[in-house]
Every structure is written in C-alpha cells, then in structure tokens.
mmCIF file of C-alpha atoms in Angstrom:
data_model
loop_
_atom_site.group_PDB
_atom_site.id
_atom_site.type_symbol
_atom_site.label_atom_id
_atom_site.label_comp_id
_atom_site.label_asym_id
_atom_site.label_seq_id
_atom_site.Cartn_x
_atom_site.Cartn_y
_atom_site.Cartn_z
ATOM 1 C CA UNK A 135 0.000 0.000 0.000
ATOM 2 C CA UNK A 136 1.191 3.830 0.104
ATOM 3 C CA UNK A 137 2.001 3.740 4.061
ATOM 4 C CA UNK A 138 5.248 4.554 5.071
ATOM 5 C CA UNK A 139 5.751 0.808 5.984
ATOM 6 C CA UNK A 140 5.375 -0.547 2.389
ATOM 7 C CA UNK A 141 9.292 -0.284 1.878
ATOM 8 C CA UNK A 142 10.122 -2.349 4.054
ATOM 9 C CA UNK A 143 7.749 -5.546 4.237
ATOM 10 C CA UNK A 144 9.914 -7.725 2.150
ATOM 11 C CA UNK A 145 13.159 -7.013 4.197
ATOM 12 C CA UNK A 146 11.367 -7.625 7.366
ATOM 13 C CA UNK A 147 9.890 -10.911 5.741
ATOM 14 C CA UNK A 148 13.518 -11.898 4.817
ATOM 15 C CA UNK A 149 15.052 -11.119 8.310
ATOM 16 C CA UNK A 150 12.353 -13.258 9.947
ATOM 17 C CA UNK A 151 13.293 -16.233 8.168
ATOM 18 C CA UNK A 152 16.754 -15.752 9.176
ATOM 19 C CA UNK A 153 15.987 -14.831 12.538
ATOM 20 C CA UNK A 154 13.432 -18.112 12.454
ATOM 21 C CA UNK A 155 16.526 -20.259 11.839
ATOM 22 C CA UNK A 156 19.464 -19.039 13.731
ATOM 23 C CA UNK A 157 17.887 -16.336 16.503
ATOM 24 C CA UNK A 158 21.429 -15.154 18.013
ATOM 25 C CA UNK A 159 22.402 -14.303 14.749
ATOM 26 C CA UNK A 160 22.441 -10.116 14.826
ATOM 27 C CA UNK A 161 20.666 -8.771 11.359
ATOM 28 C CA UNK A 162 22.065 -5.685 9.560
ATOM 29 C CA UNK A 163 19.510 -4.778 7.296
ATOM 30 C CA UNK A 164 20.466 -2.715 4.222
ATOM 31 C CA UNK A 165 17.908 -1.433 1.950
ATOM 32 C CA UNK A 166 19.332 -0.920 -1.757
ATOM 33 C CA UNK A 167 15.530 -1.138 -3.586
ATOM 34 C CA UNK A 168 12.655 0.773 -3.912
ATOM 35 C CA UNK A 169 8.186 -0.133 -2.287
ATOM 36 C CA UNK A 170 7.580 -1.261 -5.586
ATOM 37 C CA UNK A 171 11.181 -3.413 -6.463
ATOM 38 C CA UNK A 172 12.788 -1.585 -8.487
ATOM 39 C CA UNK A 173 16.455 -0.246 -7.952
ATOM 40 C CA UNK A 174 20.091 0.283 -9.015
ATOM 41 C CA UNK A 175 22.733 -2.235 -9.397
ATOM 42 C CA UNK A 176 24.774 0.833 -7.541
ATOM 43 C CA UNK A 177 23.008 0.780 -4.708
ATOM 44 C CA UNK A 178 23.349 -3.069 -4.311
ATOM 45 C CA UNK A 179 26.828 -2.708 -4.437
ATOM 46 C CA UNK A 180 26.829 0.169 -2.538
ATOM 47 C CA UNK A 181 25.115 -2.244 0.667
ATOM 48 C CA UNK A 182 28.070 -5.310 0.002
ATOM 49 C CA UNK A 183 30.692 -2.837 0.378
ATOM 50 C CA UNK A 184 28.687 -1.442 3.339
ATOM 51 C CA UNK A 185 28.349 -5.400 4.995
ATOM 52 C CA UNK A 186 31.746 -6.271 4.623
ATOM 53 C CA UNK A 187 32.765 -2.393 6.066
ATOM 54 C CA UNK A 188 30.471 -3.406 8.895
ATOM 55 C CA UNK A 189 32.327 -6.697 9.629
ATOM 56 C CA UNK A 190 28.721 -8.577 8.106
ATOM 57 C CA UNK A 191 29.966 -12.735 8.664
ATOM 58 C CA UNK A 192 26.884 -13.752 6.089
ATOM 59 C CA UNK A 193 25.292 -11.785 2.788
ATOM 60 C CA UNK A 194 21.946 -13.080 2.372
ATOM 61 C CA UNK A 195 20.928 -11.483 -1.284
ATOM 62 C CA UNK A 196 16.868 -11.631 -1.912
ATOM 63 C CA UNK A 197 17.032 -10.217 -5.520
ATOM 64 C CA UNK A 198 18.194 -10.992 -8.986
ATOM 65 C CA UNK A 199 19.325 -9.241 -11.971
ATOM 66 C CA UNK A 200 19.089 -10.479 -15.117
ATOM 67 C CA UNK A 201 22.328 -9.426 -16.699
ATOM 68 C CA UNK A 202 25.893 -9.454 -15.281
ATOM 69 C CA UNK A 203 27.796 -6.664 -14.430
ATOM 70 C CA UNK A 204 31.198 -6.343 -13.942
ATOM 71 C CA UNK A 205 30.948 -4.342 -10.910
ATOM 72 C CA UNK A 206 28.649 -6.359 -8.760
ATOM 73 C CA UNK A 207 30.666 -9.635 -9.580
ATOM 74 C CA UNK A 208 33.692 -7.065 -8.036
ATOM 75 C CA UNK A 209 31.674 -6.573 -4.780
ATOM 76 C CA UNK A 210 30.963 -10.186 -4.004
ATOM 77 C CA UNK A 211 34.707 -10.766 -4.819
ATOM 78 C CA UNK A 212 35.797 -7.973 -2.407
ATOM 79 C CA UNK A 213 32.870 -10.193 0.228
ATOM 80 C CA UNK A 214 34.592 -13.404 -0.667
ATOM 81 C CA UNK A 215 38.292 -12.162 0.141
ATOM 82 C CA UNK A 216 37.084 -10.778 2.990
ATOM 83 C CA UNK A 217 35.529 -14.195 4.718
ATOM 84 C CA UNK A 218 31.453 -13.593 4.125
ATOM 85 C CA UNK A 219 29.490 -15.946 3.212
ATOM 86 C CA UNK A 220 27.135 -15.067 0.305
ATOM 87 C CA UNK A 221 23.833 -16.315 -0.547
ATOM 88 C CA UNK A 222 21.329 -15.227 -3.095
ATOM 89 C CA UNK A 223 18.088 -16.126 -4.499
ATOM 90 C CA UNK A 224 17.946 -17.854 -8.133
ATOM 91 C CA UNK A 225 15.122 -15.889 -9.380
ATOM 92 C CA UNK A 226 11.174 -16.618 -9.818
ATOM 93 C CA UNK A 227 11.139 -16.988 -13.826
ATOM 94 C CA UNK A 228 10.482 -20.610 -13.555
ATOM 95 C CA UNK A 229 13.075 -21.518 -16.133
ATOM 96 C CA UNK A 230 16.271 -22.653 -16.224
ATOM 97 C CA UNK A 231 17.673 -18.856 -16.653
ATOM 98 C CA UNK A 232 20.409 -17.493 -14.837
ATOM 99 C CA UNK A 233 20.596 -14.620 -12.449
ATOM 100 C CA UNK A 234 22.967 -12.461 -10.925
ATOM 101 C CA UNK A 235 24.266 -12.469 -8.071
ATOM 102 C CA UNK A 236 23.475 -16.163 -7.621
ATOM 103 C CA UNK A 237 24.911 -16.256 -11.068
ATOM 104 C CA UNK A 238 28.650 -15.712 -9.562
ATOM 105 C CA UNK A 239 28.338 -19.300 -8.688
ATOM 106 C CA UNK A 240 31.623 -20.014 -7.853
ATOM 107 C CA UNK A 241 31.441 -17.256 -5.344
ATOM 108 C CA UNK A 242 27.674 -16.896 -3.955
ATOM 109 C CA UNK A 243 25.345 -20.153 -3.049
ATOM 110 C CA UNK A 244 22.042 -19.852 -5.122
ATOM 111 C CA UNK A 245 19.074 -20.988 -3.736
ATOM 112 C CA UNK A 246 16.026 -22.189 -5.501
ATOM 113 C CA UNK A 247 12.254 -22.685 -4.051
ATOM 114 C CA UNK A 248 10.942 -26.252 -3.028
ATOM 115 C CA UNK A 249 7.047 -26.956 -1.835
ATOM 116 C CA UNK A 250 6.016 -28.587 1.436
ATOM 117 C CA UNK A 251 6.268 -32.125 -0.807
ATOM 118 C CA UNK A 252 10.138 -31.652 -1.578
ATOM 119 C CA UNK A 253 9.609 -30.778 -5.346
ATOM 120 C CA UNK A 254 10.325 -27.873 -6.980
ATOM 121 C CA UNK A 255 8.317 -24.655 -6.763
ATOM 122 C CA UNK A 256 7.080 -23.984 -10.142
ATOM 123 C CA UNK A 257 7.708 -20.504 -10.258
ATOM 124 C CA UNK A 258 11.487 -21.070 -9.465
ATOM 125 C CA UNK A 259 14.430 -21.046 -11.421
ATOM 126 C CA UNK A 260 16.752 -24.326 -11.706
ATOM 127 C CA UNK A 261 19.610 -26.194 -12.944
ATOM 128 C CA UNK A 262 23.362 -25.830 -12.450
ATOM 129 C CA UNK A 263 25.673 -24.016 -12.209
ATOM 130 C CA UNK A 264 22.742 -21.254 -10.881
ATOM 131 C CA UNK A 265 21.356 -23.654 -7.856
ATOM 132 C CA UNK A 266 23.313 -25.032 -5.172
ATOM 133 C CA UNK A 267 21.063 -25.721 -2.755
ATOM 134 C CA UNK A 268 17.232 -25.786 -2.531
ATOM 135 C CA UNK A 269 15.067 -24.715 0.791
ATOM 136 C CA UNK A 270 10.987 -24.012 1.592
ATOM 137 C CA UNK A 271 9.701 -21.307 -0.775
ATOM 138 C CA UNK A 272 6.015 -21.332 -0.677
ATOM 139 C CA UNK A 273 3.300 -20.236 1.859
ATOM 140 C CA UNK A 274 6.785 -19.191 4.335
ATOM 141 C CA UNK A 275 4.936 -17.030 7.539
ATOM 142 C CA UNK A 276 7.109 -15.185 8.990
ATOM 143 C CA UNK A 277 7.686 -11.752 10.238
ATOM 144 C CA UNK A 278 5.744 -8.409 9.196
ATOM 145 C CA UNK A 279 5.644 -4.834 9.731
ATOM 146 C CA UNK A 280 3.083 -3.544 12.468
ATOM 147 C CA UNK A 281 4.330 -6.539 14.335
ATOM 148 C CA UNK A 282 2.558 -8.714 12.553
ATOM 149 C CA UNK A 283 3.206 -11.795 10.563
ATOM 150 C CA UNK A 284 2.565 -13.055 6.827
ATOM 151 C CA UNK A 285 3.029 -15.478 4.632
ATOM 152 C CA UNK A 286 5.406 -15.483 1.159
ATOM 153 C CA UNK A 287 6.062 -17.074 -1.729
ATOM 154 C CA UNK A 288 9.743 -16.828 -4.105
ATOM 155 C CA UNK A 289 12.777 -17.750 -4.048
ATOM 156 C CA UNK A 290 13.899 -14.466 -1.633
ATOM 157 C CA UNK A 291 12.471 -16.590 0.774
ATOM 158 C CA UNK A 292 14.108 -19.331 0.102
ATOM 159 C CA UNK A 293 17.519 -17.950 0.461
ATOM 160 C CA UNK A 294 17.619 -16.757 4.285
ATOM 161 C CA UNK A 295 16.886 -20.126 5.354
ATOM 162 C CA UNK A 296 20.722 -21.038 3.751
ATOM 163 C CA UNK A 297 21.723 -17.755 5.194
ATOM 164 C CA UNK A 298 20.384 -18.527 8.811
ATOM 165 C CA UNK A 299 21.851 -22.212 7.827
ATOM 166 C CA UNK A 300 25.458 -20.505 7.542
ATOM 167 C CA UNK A 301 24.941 -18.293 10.918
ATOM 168 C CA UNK A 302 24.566 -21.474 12.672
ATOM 169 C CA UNK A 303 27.532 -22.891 11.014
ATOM 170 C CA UNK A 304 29.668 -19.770 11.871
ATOM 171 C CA UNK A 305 27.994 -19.998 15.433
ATOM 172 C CA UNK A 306 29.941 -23.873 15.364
ATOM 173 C CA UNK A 307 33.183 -22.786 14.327
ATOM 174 C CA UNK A 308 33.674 -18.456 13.658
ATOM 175 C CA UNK A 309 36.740 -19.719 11.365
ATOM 176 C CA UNK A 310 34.524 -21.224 8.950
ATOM 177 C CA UNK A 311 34.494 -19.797 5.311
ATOM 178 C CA UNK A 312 31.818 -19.484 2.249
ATOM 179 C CA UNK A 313 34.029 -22.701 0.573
ATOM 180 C CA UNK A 314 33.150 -24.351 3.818
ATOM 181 C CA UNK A 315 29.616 -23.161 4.266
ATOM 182 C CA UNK A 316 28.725 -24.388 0.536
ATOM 183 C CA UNK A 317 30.303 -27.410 1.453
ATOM 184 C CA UNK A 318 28.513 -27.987 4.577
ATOM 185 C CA UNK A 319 25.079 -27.074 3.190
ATOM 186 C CA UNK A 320 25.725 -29.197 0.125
ATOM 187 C CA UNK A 321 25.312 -32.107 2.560
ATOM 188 C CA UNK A 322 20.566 -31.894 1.591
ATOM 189 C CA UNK A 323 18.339 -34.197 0.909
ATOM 190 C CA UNK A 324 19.171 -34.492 -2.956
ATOM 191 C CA UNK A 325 15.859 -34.330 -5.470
ATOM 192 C CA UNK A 326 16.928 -33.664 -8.901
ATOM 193 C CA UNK A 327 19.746 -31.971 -10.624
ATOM 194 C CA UNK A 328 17.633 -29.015 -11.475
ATOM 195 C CA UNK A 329 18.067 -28.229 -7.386
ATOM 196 C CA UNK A 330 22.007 -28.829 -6.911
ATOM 197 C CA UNK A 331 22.391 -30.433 -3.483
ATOM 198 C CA UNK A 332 19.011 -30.703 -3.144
ATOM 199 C CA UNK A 333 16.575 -29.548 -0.601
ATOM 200 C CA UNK A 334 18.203 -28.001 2.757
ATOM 201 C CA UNK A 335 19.109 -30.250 5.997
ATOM 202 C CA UNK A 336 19.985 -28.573 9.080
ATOM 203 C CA UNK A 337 21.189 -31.071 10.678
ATOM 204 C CA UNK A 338 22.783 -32.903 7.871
ATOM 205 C CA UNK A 339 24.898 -29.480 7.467
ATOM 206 C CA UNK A 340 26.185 -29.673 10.848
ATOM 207 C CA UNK A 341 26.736 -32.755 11.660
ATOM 208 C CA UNK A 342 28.880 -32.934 7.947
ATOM 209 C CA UNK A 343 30.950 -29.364 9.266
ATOM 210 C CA UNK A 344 31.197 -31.081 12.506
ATOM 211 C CA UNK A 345 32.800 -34.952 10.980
ATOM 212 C CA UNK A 346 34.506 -32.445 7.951
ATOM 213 C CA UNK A 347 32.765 -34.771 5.396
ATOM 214 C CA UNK A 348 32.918 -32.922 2.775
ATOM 215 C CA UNK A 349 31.921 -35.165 0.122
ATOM 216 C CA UNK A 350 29.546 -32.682 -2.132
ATOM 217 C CA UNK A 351 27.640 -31.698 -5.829
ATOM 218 C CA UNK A 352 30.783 -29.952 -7.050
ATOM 219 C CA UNK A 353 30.333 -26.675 -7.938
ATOM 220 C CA UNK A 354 31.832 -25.684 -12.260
#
C-alpha cells in the first residue's frame, strides 16, 4: 500500500526467516531497492561494500538481476576475500535462466524454491551451475511490519533459510568460510539436478561441518 511501511515488508519478511533459523544471529539490514522493487545495481553494491565495512559474517541477497555486471561480480569478490558468506536467491522466472548475483556461482550459493512435498516450486528457477542448494519457498509465515506476521512465496524466501543455515555454522566454528559453508550445506536431501544439493538439511549441514565430510555436488 502507500504507508510509510510498504518499503520495508519484504526485508522484514527476509530477516524473519533468518531470525526463524538461527535467533542469536544479529541482522544488519540494508535497503538498496525501492516499495515497488525496483532499484540500481549501484546501490546493491553500494550495501556489500557497506556489509563487509560493517564486519557482516553472512550476505543473504533476496534479488536478482538479469544481466551481469562487472561491478557487482567485483563486490561479491571484495565479500569473498574478505571471509562472508554469500547467498542469493535464483530468481522466480520458472526456467532454467540465470541470475545475478546467484549467477557468480563459484562465489555466492544460489538458492532455488521447493514446496512442502520436496519438489520444486514452479515458479522457481533451476539447474546448475545457478542452484546449489534448494530450501521451503512457498506459503513461508514469517515476520511483518506492524508486528505482525505473513506469509510469502519466491525464491527471496528461500535464500535466508541457507543464510540462517550458515549463521549457525559460523555460530559452530567463527573460522569457517563461504568454501566451507557451501560445502557444509551441500550435505541436503538431494531431489533432482535441477536443485544442486538438493533440498536443505539442518542437521545434515552440521553434523557434515562437525565430521569435515565434505563429500559434495561440485560446484563448475
């Protein structure tokens, strides 16, 4: 709607989720988009500078572009070399199309949309290299403005679970790394190619960071 809250309900729906899945985990919300989604690829890159600056451990990224740029893969190479662990959504197109950042997928986990039945969400995007993981994408309540709650559908809801996945992981061992995390997380409950890994497993991911058995879906 036109309130002044309108700007802000999908970051607060994103935050829950994180929030949901690791609550000690401190958020440091940056808002680079405008109410109705639209934005600048400076202003994104703007907010990863601004995370790393601000000592951010995890970049959870709840958009997608549909063409590189040189500049954005720059930031989440300046995140990587500085130890934080990035995660991004792999778009809502429903196609095997790939998205930036989740694009950079040597560099940033992407992270498609399953249903409550473990298959894939048809409005998400698939296949490799985009998707390394899968988690819950559809019907997601979770936090709201006017301290209220609501529920979601898309893959930017699918990310912060893997982003409150690698908080917990970091809340294991601080030393751990985005190589590590993706490693760790890769340990799901496998579906299909077109979802990597597979489908998210909390306790799969831990319990493989804690043995270090990281056998994995290797990333190209």
């Amino acid at each position: 709607d036109d309130s002044a809250h309108a700007a802000f309900g999908h970051g607060t729906m994103v935050a829950g989720i994180i929030h949901l899945v690791a609550p000690k985990a401190q958020i440091l919300p940056l808002k680079a988009f405008n109410a109705d989604g639209s934005g600048y690829t400076s202003d994104v890159i703007r907010a990863i500078y601004r995370a790393v600056n601000q000592n951010a451990k995890v970049l959870n990224m709840s958009f997608s572009f549909s063409a590189p740029s040189k500049e954005l893969s720059n930031a989440i190479t300046h995140a990587r070399k500085n130890n934080v662990i990035c995660v991004a959504s792999a778009g809502n197109d429903g196609s095997q199309q790939v998205v930036y950042p989740a694009g950079y997928a040597d560099r940033v986990m992407g992270v498609a949309s399953t249903s409550d039945n473990d298959a894939r969400s048809s409005f998400s995007n698939y296949g490799t290299p985009l998707v390394w993981v899968a988690a819950p994408g559809e019907a997601i309540v979770t936090t709201y403005p006017w301290r209220t709650y609501a529920a979601a559908w898309g893959t930017s809801f699918s990310a912060p679970f893997v982003a409150g996945a690698a908080a917990l992981l970091l809340d294991v061992n601080t030393s751990i790394d985005e190589s590590d995390a993706a490693k760790a997380i890769a340990h799901a409950k496998y579906i299909s190619n077109e979802l990597g890994n597979g489908r998210l497993d909390l306790p799969q991911a831990v319990a493989a960071w804690h043995g270090k058995k990281m056998t994995f879906h290797e990333r190209t």
